[in-house]
mmCIF file of C-alpha atoms in Angstrom:
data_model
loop_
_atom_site.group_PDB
_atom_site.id
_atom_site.type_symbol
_atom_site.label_atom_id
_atom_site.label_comp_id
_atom_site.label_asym_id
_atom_site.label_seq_id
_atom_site.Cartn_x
_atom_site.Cartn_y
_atom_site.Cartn_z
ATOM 1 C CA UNK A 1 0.000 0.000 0.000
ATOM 2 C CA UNK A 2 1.096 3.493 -0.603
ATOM 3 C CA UNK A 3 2.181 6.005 1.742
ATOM 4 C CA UNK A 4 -1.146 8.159 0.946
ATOM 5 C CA UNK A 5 -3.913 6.067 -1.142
ATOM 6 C CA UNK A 6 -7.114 7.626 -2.216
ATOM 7 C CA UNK A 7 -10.813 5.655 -0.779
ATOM 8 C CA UNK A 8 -14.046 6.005 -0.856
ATOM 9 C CA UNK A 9 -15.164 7.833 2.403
ATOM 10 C CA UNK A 10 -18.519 8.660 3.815
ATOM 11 C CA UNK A 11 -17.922 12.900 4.178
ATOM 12 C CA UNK A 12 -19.502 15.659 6.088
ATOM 13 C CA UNK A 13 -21.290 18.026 3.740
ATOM 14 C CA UNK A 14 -22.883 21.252 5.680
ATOM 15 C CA UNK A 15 -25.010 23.412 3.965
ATOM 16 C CA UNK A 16 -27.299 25.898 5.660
ATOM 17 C CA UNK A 17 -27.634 23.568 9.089
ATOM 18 C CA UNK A 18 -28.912 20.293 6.942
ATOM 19 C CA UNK A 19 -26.325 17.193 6.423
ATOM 20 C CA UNK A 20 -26.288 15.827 3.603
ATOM 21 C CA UNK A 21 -24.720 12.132 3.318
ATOM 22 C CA UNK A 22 -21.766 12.183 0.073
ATOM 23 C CA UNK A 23 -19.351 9.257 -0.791
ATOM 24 C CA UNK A 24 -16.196 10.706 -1.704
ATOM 25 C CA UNK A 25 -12.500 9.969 -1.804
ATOM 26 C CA UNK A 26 -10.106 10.814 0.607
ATOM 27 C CA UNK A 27 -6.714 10.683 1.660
ATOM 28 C CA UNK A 28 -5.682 8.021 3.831
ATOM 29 C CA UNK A 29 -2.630 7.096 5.791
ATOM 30 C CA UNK A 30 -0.104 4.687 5.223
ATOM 31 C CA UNK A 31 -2.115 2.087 7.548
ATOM 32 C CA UNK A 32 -5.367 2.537 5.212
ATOM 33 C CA UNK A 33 -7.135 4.223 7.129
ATOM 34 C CA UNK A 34 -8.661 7.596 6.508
ATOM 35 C CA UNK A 35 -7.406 10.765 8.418
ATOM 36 C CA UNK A 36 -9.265 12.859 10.393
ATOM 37 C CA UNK A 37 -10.774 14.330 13.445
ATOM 38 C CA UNK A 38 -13.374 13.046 15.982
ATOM 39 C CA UNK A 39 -16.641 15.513 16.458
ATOM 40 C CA UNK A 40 -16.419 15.544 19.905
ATOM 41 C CA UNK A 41 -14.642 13.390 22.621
ATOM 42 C CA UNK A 42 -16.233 10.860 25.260
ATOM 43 C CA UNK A 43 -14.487 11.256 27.976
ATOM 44 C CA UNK A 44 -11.717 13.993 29.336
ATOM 45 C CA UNK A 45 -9.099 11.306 29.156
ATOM 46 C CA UNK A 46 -9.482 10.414 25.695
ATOM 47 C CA UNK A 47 -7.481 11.867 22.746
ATOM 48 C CA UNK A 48 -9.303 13.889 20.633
ATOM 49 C CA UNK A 49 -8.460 12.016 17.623
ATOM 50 C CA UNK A 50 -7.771 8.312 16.738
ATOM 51 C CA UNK A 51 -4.647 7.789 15.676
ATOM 52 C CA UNK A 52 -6.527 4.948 13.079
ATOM 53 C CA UNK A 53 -8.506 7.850 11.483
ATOM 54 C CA UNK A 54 -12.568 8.025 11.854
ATOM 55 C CA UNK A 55 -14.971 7.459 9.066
ATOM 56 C CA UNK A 56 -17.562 10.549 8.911
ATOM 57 C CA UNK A 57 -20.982 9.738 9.267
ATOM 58 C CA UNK A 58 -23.401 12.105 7.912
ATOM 59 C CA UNK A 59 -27.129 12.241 8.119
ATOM 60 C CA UNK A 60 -30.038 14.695 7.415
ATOM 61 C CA UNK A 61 -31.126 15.572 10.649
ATOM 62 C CA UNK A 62 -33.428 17.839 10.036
ATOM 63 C CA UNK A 63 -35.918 15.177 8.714
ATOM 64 C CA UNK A 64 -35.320 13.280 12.262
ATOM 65 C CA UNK A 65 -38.321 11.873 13.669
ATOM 66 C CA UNK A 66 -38.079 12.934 17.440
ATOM 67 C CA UNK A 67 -39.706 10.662 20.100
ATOM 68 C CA UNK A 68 -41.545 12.381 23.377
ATOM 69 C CA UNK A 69 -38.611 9.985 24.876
ATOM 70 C CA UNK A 70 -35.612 11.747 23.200
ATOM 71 C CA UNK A 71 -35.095 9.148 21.084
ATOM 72 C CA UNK A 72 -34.944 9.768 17.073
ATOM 73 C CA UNK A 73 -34.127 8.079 13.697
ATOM 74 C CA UNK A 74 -33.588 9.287 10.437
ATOM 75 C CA UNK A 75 -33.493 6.958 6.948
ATOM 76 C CA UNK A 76 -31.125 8.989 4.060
ATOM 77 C CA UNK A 77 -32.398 8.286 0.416
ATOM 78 C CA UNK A 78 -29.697 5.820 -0.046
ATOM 79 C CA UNK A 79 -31.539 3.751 2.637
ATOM 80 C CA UNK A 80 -28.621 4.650 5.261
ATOM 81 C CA UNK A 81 -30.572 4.954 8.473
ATOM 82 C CA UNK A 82 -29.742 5.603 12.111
ATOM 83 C CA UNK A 83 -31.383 5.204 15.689
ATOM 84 C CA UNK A 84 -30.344 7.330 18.372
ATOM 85 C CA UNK A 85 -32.286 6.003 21.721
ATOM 86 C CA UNK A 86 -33.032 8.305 24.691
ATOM 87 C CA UNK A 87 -29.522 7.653 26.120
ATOM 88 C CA UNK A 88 -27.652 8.325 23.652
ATOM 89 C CA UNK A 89 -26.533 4.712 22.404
ATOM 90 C CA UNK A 90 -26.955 4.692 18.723
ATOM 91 C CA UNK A 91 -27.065 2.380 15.412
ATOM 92 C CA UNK A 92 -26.441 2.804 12.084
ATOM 93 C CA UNK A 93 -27.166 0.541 8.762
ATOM 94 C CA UNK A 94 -26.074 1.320 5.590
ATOM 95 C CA UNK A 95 -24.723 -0.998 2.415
ATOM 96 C CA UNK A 96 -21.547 1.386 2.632
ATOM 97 C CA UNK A 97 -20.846 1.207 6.400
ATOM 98 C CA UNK A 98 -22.125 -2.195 6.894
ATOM 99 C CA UNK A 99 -24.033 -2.269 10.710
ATOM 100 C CA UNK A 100 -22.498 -0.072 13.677
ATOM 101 C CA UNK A 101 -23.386 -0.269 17.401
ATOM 102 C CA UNK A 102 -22.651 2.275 20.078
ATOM 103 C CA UNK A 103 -23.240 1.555 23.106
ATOM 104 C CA UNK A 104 -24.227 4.731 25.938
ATOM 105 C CA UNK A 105 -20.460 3.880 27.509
ATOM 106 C CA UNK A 106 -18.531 4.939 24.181
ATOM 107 C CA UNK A 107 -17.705 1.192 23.658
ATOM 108 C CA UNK A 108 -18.726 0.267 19.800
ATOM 109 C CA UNK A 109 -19.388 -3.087 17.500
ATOM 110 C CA UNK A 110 -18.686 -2.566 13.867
ATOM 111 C CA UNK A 111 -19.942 -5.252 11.538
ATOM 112 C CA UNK A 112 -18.927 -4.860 7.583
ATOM 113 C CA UNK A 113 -16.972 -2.017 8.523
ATOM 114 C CA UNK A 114 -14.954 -0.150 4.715
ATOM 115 C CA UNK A 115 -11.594 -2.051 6.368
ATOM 116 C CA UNK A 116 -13.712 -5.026 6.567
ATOM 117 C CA UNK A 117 -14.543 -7.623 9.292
ATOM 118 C CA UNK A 118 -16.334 -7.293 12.905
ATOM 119 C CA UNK A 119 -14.022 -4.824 14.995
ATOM 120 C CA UNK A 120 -15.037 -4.551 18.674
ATOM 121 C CA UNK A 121 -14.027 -2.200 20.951
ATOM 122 C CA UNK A 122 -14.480 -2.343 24.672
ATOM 123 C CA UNK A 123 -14.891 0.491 27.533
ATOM 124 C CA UNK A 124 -11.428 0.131 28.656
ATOM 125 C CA UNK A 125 -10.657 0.792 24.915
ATOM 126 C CA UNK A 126 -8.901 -2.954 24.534
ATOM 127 C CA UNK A 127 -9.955 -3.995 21.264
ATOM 128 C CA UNK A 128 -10.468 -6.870 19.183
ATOM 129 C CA UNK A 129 -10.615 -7.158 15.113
ATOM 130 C CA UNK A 130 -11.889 -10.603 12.912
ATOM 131 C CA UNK A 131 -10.986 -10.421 9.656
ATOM 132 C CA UNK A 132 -10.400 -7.122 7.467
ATOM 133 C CA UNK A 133 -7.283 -5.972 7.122
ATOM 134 C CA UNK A 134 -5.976 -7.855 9.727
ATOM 135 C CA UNK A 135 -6.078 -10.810 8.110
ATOM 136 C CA UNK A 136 -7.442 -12.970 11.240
ATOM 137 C CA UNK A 137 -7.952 -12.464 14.420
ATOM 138 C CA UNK A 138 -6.639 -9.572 16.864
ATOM 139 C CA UNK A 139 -6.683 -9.082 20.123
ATOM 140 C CA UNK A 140 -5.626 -5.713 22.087
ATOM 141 C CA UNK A 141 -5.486 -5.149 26.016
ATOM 142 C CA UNK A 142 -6.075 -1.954 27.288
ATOM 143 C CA UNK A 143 -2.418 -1.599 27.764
ATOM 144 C CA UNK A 144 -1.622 -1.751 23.614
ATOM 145 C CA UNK A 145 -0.158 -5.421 24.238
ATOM 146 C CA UNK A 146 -1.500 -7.667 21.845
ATOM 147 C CA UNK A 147 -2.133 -11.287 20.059
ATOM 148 C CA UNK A 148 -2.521 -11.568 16.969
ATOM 149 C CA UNK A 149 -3.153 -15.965 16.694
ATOM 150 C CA UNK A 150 -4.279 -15.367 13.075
ATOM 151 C CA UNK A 151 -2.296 -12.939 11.269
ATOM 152 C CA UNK A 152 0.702 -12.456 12.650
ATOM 153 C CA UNK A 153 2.291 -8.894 12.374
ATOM 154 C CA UNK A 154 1.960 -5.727 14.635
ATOM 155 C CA UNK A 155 -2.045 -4.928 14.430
ATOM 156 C CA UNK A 156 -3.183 -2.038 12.146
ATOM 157 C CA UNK A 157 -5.149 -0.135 14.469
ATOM 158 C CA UNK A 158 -8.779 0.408 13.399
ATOM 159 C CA UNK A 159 -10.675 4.134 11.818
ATOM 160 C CA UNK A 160 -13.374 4.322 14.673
ATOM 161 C CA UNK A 161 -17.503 5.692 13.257
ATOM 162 C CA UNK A 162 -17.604 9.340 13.728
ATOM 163 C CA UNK A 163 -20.193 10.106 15.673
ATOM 164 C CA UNK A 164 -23.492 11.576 13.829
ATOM 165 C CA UNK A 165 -24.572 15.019 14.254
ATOM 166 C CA UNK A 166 -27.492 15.561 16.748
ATOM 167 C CA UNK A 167 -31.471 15.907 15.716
ATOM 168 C CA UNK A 168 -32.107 19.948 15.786
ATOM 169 C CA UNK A 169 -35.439 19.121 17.154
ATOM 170 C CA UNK A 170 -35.075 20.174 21.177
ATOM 171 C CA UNK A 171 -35.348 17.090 23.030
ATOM 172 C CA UNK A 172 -33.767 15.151 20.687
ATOM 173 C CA UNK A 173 -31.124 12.436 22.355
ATOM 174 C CA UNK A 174 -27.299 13.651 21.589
ATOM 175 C CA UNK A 175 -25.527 10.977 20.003
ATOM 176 C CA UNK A 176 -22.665 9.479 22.181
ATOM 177 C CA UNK A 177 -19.300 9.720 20.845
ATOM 178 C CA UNK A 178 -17.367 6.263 20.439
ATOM 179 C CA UNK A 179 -14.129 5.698 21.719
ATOM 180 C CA UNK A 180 -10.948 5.302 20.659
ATOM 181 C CA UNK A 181 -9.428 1.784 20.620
ATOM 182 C CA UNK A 182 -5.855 1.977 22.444
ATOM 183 C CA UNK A 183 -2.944 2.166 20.191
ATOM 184 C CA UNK A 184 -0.761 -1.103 20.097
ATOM 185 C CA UNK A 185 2.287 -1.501 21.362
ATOM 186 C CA UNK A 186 5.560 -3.754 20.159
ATOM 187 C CA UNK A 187 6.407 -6.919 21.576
#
């Protein structure tokens, strides 16, 4: 792979307040995954951006449907559609980011993810990736130690799912933000 490749990238378009969801190309780093900033952080102690890049999500949230509960989804005309429940744990569908999970502690499930495979990532931000670019299975403590029993290799550390702009409707549930998996470390 080249030091800066070009891939298709879900991308934040802003115009006038409304999202609007646009698959583009981007740059990405050497590891293959895209660069870029987090929205917003979970937690004081957490780096404001993941080293593995984040994938943008975008969404039209001014055509949320709101809930008296907080809760909200939208559905974009490709069929993309996200769920945002009253404390803020969210999921997203989409044939271009596959199924993600967030759960209301920042931890995340990513099934069909653009790198590929199921990628879980815990609260204690150990980690572990099936398949993608990986090429088996990972494993990654909190500590950045790692296993790796079916690709060998230092782990390529995995673009986390931005997290999706909130509903403008007041009330509306704010999306949590996931969280960073930790960064591995060498043997």
């Amino acid at each position: 792979m080249t030091a800066a490749q070009n891939v298709p990238v879900l991308l934040v378009t802003v115009l006038t307040g409304v999202l609007a969801l646009a698959l583009t190309g981007c740059t990405t780093s050497g590891a293959g995954a895209p660069t870029g900033t987090a929205s917003s952080v979970a937690a004081d102690t957490e780096p404001a951006e993941n080293p593995g890049g984040v994938h943008t999500l975008t969404f039209n949230t001014d055509t949320a449907v709101v809930q008296t509960d907080g809760s909200w989804f939208v559905t974009n005309p490709d069929g993309t559609q996200l769920h945002v429940n009253p404390d803020g744990s969210w999921a997203a569908t989409g044939s271009d980011i596959g199924t993600i999970t967030v759960n209301a502690d920042g931890s995340w499930r990513w099934t069909g993810s653009p790198e590929g495979g199921v990628i879980d990532v815990n609260r204690d931000r150990s980690w572990t990736w099936i398949g993608g670019i990986n090429k088996g299975s990972m494993r990654v403590k909190t500590d950045g130690t790692y296993d790796n029993p079916g690709g060998g290799g230092t782990p390529v550390l995995p673009a986390k799912p931005g997290t999706p702009t909130p509903a403008s409707a007041p009330g509306a549930a704010t999306p949590k933000t996931p969280i960073n998996p930790a960064i591995p470390v060498e043997k």
